[in-house]
XYZ file of C-alpha atoms in Angstrom:
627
model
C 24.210 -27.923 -2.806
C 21.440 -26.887 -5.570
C 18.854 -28.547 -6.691
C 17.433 -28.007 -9.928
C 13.508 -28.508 -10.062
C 10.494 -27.840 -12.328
C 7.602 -25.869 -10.585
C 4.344 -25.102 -11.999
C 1.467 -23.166 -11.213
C -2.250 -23.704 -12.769
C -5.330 -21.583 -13.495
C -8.675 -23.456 -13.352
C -11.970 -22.354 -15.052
C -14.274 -24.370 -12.809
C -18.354 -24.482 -11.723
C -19.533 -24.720 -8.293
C -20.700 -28.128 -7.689
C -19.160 -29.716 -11.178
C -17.976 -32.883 -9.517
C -16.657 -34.492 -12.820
C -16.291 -31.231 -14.912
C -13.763 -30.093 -12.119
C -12.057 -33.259 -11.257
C -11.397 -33.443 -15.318
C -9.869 -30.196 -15.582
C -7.528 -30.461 -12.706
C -6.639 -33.950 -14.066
C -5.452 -32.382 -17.281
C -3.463 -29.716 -16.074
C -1.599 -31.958 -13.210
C -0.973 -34.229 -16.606
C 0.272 -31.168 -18.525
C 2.448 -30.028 -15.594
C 3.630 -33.753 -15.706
C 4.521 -33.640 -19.063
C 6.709 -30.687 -18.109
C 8.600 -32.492 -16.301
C 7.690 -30.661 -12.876
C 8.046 -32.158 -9.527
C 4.840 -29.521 -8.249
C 1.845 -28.077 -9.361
C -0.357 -25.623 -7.254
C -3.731 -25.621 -8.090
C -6.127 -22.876 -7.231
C -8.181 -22.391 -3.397
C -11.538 -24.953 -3.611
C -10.659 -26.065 -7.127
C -12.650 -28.762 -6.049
C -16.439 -28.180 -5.370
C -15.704 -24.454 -7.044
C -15.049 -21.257 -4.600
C -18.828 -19.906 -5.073
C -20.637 -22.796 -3.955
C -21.607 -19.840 -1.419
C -24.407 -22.080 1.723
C -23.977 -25.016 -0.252
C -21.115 -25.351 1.901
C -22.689 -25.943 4.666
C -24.584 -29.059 3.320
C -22.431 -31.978 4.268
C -22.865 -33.518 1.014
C -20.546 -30.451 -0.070
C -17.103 -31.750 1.884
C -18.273 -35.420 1.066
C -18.428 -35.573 -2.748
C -15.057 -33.468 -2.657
C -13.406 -35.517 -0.185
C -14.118 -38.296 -2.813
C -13.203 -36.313 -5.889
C -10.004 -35.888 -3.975
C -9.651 -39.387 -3.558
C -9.836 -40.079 -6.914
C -7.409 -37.358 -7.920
C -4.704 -38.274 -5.523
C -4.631 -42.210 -6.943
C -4.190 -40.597 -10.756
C -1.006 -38.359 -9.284
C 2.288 -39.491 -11.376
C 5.317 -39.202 -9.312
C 4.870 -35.410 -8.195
C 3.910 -33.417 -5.437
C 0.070 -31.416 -6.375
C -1.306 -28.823 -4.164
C -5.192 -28.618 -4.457
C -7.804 -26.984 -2.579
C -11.136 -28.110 -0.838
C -13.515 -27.629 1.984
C -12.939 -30.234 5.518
C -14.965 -31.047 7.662
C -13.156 -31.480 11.264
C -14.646 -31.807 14.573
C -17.146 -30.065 13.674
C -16.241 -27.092 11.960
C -15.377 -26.563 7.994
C -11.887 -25.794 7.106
C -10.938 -23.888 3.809
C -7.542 -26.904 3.167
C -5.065 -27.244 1.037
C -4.699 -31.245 0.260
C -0.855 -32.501 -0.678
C -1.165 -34.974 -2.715
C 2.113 -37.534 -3.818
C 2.577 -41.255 -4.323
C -0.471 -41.700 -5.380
C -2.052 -40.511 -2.040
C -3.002 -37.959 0.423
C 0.167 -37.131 2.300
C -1.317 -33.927 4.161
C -4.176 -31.386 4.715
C -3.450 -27.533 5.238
C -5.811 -25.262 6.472
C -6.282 -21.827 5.904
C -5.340 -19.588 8.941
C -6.786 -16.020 7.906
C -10.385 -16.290 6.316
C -11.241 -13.339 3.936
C -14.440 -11.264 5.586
C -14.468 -7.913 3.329
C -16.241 -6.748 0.270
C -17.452 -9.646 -1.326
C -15.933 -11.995 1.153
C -17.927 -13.749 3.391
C -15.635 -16.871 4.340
C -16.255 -16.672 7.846
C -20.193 -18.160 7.426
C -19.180 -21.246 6.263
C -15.236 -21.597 7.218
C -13.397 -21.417 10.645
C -9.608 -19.795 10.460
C -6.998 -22.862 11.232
C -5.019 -21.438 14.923
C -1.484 -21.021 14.004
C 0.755 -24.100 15.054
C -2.037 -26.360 15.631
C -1.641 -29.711 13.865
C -3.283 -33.362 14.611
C -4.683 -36.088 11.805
C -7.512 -36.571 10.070
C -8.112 -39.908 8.924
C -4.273 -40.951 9.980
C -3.230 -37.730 7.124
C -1.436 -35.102 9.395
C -3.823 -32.063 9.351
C -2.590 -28.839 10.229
C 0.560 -25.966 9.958
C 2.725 -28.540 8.605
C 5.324 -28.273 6.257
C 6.457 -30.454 3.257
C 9.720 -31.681 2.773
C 10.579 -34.418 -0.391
C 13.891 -34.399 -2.350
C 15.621 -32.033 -0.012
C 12.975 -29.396 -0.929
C 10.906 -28.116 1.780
C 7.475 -26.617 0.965
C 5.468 -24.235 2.723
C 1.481 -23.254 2.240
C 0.096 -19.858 1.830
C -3.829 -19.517 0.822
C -4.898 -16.765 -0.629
C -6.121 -14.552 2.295
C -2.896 -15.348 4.531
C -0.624 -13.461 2.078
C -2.610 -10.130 3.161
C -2.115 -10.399 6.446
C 1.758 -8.006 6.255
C 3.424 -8.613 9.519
C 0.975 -12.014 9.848
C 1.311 -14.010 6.953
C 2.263 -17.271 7.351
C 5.496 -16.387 4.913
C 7.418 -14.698 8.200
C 6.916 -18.320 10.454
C 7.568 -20.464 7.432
C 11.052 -18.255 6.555
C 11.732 -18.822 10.425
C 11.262 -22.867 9.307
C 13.553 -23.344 6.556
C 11.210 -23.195 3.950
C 12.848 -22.737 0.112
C 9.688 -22.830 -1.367
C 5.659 -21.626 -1.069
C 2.819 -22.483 -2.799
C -0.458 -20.016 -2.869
C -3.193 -21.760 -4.183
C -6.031 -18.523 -4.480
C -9.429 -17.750 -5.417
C -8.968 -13.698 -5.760
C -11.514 -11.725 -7.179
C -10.752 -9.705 -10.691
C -11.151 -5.807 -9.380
C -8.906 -2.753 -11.332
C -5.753 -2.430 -10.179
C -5.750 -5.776 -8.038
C -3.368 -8.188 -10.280
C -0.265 -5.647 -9.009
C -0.983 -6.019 -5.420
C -1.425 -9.817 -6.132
C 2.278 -9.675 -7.654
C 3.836 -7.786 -5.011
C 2.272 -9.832 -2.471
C 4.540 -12.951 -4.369
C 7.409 -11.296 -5.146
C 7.173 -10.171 -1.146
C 6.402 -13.297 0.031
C 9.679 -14.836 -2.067
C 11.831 -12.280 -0.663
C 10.366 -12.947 3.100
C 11.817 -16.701 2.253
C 14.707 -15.788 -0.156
C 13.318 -18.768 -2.177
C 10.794 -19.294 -4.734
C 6.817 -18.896 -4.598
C 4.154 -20.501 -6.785
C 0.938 -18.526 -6.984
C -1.938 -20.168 -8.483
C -5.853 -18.310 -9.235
C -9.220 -19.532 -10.486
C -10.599 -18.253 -13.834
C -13.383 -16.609 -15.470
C -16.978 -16.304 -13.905
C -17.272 -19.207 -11.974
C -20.571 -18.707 -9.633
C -22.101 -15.367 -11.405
C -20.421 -12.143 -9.838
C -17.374 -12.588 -9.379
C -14.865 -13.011 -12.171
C -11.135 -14.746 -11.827
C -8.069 -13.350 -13.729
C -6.831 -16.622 -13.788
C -3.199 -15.131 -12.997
C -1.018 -17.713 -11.963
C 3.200 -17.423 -11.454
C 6.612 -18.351 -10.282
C 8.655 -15.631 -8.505
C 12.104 -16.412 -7.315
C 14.619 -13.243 -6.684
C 12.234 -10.475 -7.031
C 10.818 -11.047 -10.809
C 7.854 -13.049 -11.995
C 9.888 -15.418 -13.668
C 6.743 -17.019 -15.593
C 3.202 -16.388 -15.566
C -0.445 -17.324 -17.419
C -2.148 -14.588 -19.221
C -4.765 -13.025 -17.973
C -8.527 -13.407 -18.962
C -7.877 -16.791 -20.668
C -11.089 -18.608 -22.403
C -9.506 -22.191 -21.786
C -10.691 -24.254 -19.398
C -7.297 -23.936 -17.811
C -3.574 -22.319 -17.992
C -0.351 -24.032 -17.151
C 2.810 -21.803 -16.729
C 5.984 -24.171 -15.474
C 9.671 -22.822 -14.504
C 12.611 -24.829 -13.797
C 14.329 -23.562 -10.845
C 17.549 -24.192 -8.617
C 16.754 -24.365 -4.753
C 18.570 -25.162 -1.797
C 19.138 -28.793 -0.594
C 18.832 -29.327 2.939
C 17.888 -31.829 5.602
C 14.843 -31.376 7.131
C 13.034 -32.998 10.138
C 10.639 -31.795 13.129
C 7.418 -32.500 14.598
C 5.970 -30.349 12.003
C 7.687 -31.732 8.710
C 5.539 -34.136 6.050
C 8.229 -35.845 4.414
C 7.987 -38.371 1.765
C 10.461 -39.086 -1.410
C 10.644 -39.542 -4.839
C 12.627 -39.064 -8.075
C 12.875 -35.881 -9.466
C 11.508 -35.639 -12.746
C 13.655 -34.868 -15.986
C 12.431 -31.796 -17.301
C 10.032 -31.876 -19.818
C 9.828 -30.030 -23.263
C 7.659 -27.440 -22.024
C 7.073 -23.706 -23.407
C 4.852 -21.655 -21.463
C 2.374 -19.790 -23.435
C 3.470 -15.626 -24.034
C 1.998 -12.945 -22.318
C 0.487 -10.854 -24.940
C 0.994 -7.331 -25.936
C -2.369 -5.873 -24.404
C -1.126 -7.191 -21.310
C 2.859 -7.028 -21.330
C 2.567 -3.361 -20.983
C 1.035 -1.708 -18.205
C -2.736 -2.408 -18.654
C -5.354 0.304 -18.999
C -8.405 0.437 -16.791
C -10.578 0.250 -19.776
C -8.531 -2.609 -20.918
C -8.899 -4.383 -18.142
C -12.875 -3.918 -18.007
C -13.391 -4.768 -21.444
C -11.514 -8.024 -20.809
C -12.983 -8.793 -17.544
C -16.820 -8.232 -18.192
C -16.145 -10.028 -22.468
C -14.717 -13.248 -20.276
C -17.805 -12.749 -17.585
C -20.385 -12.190 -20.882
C -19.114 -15.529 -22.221
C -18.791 -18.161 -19.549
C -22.577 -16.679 -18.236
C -24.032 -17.728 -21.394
C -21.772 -21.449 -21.671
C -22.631 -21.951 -17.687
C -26.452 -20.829 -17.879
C -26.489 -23.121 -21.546
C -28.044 -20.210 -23.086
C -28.641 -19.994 -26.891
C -27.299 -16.000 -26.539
C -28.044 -12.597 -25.409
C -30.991 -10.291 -26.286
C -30.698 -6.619 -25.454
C -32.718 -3.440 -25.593
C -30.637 -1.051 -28.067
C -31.588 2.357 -27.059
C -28.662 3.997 -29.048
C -27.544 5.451 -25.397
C -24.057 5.059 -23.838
C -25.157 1.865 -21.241
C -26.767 -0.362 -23.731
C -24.231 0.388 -26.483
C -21.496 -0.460 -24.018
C -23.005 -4.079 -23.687
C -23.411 -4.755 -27.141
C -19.624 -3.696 -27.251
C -18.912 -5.704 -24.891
C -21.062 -9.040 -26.103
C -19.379 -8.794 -29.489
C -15.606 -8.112 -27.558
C -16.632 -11.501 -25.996
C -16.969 -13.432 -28.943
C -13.890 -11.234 -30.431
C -11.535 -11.961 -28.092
C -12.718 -15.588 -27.764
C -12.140 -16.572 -31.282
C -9.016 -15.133 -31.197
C -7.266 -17.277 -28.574
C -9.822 -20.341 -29.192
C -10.174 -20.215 -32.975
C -13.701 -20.874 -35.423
C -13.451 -24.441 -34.579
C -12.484 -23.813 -30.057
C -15.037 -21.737 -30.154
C -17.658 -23.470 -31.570
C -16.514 -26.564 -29.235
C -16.870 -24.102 -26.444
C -20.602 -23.463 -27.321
C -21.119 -26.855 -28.793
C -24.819 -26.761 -27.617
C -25.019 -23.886 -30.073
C -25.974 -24.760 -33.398
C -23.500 -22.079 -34.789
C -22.639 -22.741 -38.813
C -20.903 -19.808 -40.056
C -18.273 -17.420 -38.535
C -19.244 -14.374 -40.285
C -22.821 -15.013 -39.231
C -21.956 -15.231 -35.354
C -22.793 -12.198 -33.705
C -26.046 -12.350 -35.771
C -26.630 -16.129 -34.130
C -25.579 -14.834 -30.501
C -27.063 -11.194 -30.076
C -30.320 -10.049 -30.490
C -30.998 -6.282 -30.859
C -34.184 -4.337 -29.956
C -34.842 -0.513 -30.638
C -38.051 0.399 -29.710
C -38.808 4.027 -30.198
C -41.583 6.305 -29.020
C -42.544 9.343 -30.110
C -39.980 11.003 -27.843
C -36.980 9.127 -29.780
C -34.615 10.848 -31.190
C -34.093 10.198 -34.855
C -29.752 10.394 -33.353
C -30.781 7.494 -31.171
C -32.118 5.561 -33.816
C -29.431 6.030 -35.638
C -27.315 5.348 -33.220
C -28.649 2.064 -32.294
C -28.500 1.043 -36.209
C -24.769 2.002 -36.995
C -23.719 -0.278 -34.126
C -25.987 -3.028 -34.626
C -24.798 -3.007 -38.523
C -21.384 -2.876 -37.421
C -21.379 -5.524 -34.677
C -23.372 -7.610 -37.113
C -26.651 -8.490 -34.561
C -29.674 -9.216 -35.603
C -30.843 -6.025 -35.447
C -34.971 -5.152 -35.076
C -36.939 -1.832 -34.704
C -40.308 -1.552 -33.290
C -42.796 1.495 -32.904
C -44.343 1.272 -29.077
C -46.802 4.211 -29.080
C -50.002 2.107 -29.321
C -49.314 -0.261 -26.065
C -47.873 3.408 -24.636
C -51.380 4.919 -25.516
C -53.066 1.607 -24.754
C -52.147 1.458 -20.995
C -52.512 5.360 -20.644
C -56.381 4.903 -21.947
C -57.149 2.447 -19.725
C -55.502 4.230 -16.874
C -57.093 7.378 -17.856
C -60.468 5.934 -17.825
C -60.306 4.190 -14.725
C -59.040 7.132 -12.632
C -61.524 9.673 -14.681
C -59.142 11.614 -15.606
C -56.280 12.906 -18.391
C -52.682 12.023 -17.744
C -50.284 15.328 -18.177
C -46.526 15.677 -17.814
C -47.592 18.490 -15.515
C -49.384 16.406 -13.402
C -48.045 12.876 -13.841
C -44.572 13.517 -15.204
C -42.565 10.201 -13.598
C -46.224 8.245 -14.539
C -45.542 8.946 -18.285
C -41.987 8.646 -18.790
C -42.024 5.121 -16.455
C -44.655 3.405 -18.904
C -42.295 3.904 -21.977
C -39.624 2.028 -19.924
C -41.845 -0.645 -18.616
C -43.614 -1.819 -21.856
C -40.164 -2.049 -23.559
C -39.114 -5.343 -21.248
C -42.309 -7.350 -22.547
C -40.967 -7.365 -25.988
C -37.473 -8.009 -25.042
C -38.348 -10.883 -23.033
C -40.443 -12.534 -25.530
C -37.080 -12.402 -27.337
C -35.264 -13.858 -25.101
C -37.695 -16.542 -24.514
C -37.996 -17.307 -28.173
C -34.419 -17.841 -28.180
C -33.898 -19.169 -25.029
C -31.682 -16.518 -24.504
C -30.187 -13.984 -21.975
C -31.614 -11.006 -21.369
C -28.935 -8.394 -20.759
C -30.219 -5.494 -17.743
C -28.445 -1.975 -18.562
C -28.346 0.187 -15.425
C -24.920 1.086 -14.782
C -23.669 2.090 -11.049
C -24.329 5.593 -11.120
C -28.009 5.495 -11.681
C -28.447 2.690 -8.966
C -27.147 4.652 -6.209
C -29.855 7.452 -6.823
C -32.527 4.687 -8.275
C -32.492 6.750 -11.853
C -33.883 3.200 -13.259
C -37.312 2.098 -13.808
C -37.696 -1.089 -12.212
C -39.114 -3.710 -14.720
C -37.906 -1.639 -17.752
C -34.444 -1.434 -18.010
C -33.622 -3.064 -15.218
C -35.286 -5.829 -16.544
C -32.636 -9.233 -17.332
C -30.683 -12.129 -16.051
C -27.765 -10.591 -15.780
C -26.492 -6.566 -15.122
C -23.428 -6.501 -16.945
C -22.097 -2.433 -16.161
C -24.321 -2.867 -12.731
C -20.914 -2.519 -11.267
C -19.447 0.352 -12.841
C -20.005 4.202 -12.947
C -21.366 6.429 -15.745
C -18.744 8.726 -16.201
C -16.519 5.861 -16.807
C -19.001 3.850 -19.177
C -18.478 6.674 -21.306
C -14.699 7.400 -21.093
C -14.704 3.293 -21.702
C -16.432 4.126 -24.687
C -14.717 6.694 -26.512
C -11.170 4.698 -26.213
C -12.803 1.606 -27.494
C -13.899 3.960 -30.669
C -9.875 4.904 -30.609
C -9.303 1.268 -30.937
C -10.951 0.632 -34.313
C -14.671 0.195 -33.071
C -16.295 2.584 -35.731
C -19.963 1.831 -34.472
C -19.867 3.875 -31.720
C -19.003 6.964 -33.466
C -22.982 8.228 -33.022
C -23.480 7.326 -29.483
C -20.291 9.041 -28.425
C -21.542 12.404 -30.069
C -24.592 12.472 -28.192
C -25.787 13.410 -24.696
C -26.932 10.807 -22.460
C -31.148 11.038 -21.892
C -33.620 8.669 -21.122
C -35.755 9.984 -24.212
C -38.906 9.760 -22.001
C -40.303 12.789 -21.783
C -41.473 15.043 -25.283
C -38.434 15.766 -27.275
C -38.766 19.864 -26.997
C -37.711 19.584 -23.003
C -34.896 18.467 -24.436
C -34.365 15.878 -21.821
C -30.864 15.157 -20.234
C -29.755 12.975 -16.928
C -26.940 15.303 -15.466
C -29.786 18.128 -15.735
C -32.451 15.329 -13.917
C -29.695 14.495 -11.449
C -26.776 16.111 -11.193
C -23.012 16.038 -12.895
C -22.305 12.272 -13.320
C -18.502 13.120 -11.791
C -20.012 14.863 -8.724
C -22.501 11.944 -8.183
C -19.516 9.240 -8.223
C -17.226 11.165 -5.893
C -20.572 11.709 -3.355
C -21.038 8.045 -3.934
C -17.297 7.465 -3.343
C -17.076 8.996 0.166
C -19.965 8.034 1.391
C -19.598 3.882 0.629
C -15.953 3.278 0.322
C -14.454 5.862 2.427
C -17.155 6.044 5.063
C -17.760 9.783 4.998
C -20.894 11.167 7.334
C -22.962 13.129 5.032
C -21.693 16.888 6.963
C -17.997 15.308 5.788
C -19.263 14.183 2.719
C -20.089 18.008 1.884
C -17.295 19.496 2.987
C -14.969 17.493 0.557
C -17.548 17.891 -1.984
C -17.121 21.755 -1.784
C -13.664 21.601 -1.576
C -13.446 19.492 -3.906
C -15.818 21.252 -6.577
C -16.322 24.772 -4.663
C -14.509 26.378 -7.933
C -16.832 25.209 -10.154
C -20.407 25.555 -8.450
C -21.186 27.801 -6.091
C -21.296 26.587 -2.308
C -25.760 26.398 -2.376
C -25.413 24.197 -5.406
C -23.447 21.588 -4.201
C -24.993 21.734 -0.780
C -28.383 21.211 -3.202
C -26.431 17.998 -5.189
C -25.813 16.292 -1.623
C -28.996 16.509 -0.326
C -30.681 15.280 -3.235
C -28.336 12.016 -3.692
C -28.765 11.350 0.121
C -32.730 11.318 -0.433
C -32.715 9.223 -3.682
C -29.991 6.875 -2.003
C -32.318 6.556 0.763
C -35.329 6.404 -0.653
C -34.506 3.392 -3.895
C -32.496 0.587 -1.703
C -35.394 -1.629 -2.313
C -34.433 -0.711 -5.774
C -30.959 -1.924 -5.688
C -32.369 -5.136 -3.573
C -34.126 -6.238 -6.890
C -31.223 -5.679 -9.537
C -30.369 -8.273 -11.620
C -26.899 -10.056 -10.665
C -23.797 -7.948 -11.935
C -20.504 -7.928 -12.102
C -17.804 -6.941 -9.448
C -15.328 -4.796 -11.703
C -14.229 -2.163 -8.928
C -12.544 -1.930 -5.200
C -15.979 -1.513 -3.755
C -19.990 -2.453 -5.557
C -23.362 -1.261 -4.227
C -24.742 -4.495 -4.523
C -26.102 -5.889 -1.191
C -26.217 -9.227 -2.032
C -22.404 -9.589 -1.960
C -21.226 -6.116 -0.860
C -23.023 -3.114 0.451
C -26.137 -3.931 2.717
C -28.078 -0.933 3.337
C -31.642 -0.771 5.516
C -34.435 -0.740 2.868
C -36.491 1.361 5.224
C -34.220 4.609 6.713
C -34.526 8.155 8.362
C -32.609 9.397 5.364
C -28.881 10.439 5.496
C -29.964 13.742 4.143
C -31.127 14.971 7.473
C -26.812 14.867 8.600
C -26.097 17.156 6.280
């Protein structure tokens, strides 16, 4: 006997610690879903309190206000079954739960039984993993490795981490149960390439049970760093039958499938069971996927969505007035000016003039033609060793963007501090003497000016190192990496300027300039003719060195060996041997560097950030001596 049933899966944009802002958005998509017609709704990992509330987990004020936000939620549940995630406190230990809730009430509590502990995962501070098979009560609500069993449907719990596990996810047990259906509610971090694994992982896990599997993921930047796809499915018979698009600028996504199961009786010590009518299916029409995304997506696609969607709910969350950036007419601040005006772009495209302007409501914002002069604020400010191509850069794509665009001479507080320098040491500064001196005070008395901007404004200043130059500490700290926010922290040169070029390809004429020209700092006198790769080293070399050494684990002899092999046709053996050395010293030598960055964005597999990925001694013999 079949049973034909409505699942649906939800997306949640939510804020760490938004009591009522959360609560309110998971109350309108379990009414949406209701209005569907479905009979579930899975609802992303710690919808609740947020997944990022990072040690405000540990405060038990955390688990209380959500144990009474789920309170609250569970009484406004219609006559369906919603899955929804929260930290629980339990003899003395925090669990990472899933809460069923049905009737009007809390019917069980599922923990998490594999905690995530890599990368940017650090679940095991605050959370304890649930022991397979365990169950008990909290409260009188059966807590533990239950299952769920209403209208002869029985419903099993995967969260997010316990997919991962291959031979150990929960999937294998709950097949060995009888269960037709399981629910993923996830909090999984946007990185390339990561949305297929995600898929396979459902579409594996739906096999494992022959039945279906609902797969529901936060959205957007919720805490900072981290940005959610806000991907959420149903798989049944090994295709994605229905799914959210990716990179939404709602506050949430519904996708809903009506489905025929299995009927079967279902009792054991480990079954929740509890009844009600089945819905009637509701007139519902999930929302298409859209072309950009139907088709298999691009890298740079998927960057320029991910860091426009992290651009935009940093400036709604922080209730900033906008962005102010130093426009150098290089490759790493044209890239976020790109990617500032692909945020507003891509916003007012799904959201409309009038969503969009209820999205930023505490923005004063009047006129859509006149938006990206409201929101961004451009600064050149040229020395004597500017280019007249950078200049000109920096103008075509602030004219084209449509910023409000300003150009500054900075010579005199250049020549100012180099006086008063001068005359306190008794002596002239020379590039032959006090080369890094001279080009480091250009760099450094551009942030004053760019934060009085930003301050004016009340606005967000926008950092522009990129990945590449932090791992060798090619940045002068309180000049460009000066900001609130790093938006390409997490991402390598080379690819900053392949990104580039195909967004030019795409129609974005005002980068034609700053894709003709060579990337320089511009700090030193204009007849050295200054350029990075010749200050460092090939940006392509640099990423692989970086590569081996932080993702693969490479010792630095290893590191050189692939290096040559790698590149030993194109440089002679003493050359790259030369490269090595000198990124193992500047690695070395700038981690206190990389310890002050502004917060960035995770984009990639692996970041260099040691706040939430790499941690590296500030204070080291220097890797270079392995070699």
């Amino acid at each position: 006997m079949k049973q034909k049933i409505v699942l649906s899966a939800a997306s949640l944009n939510q804020l760490p610690l938004d009591w009522e802002g959360n609560r309110a958005r998971i109350l309108q998509a379990i009414s949406q879903a209701s209005s569907a017609g479905a009979a579930l709704v899975c609802l992303p990992e710690l919808c609740i309190s947020g997944y990022g509330c990072e040690d405000q987990f540990l405060a038990p004020f955390t688990a209380a206000n959500s144990w009474e936000s789920l309170e609250i939620i569970a009484s406004a549940v219609p006559d369906m079954v919603a899955v929804i995630g929260l930290a629980l406190p339990f003899e003395g230990e925090l669990y990472n739960v899933s809460a069923i809730l049905a009737k009007g009430k809390i019917q069980a509590l599922i923990p998490k039984q594999f905690l995530a502990d890599d990368g940017v995962h650090y679940e095991p501070r605050w959370f304890k993993a649930w022991p397979k098979g365990k169950r008990t009560t909290y409260k009188g609500i059966p807590l533990g490795d239950y299952r769920l069993h209403f209208a002869g449907i029985t419903v099993g719990i995967e969260i997010c981490q316990d997919a991962w596990e291959g031979n150990r996810r929960p999937a294998h047990d709950l097949a060995r149960r009888g269960v037709s259906v399981i629910c993923n509610p996830t909090a999984s971090h946007f990185a390339f390439g990561k949305a297929e694994i995600r898929k396979s992982l459902a579409l594996e896990g739906a096999k494992i049970i022959d039945g279906a599997y609902v797969f529901a993921n936060l959205l957007g930047n919720e805490a900072g760093r981290i940005i959610f796809d806000g991907d959420a499915y149903i798989a049944q018979g090994g295709q994605i039958l229905a799914q959210t698009p990716r990179f939404s600028y709602q506050d949430f996504t519904l996708v809903s499938q009506q489905l025929s199961l299995d009927v079967r009786e279902d009792a054991g010590e480990d079954v929740v069971s509890f009844d009600f009518t089945i819905p009637v299916p509701g007139a519902y029409k999930n929302t298409e996927i859209p072309a950009w995304e139907a088709s298999a997506l691009k890298k740079e696609e998927e960057f320029s969505r991910a860091v426009a969607l992290g651009l935009f709910d940093y400036l709604r969350k922080s209730c900033s007035q906008g962005w102010v950036l130093s426009l150098s007419g290089g490759a790493d601040s044209s890239a976020i000016a790109s990617l500032c005006a692909l945020s507003i772009q891509y916003a007012t495209q799904e959201l409309g003039w009038e969503g969009l302007k209820q999205k930023l409501n505490y923005i004063p914002l009047t006129q859509q033609d006149q938006v990206m002069a409201d929101l961004l604020t451009t600064i050149y400010q040229g020395t004597v060793n500017s280019s007249q191509n950078t200049r000109d850069s920096a103008q075509q794509l602030a004219e084209w963007i449509g910023s409000t665009h300003y150009v500054i001479e900075i010579d005199g507080i250049v020549e100012g501090y180099r006086d008063l320098v001068e005359k306190a040491i008794n002596r002239p500064l020379t590039w032959a003497q006090d080369d890094v001196t001279l080009q480091n005070v250009q760099a450094r008395v551009r942030a004053p000016s760019a934060w009085m901007l930003a301050n004016i404004k009340n606005a967000l200043l926008l950092a522009t190192s990129n990945r590449s130059e932090a791992s060798v500490g090619y940045a002068t700290m309180d000049g460009d990496t000066s900001g609130s926010i790093s938006p390409i922290s997490g991402i390598d040169k080379s690819f900053i300027r392949t990104w580039l070029l195909w967004l030019e390809k795409q129609g974005f004429k005002g980068l034609h300039l700053v894709n003709s020209l060579e990337p320089s700092a511009e700090l030193r006198p204009l007849t050295e003719k200054q350029v990075d790769e010749e200050d460092l080293m090939p940006y392509p070399i640099l990423n692989t060195i970086e590569r081996l050494v932080f993702y693969d684990l490479c010792s630095p002899h290893e590191c050189l060996e692939k290096v040559i092999e790698q590149y030993g046709s194109h440089f002679a053996k003493e050359k790259l041997e030369e490269f090595v050395r000198r990124f193992f010293r500047l690695w070395a030598r700038n981690q206190w560097k990389r310890e002050r960055y502004a917060p960035g964005f995770h984009v990639d597999d692996y970041s260099l950030d040691p706040k939430s990925w790499l941690r590296f001694p500030i204070l080291s013999a220097g890797l270079e001596k392995d070699i």
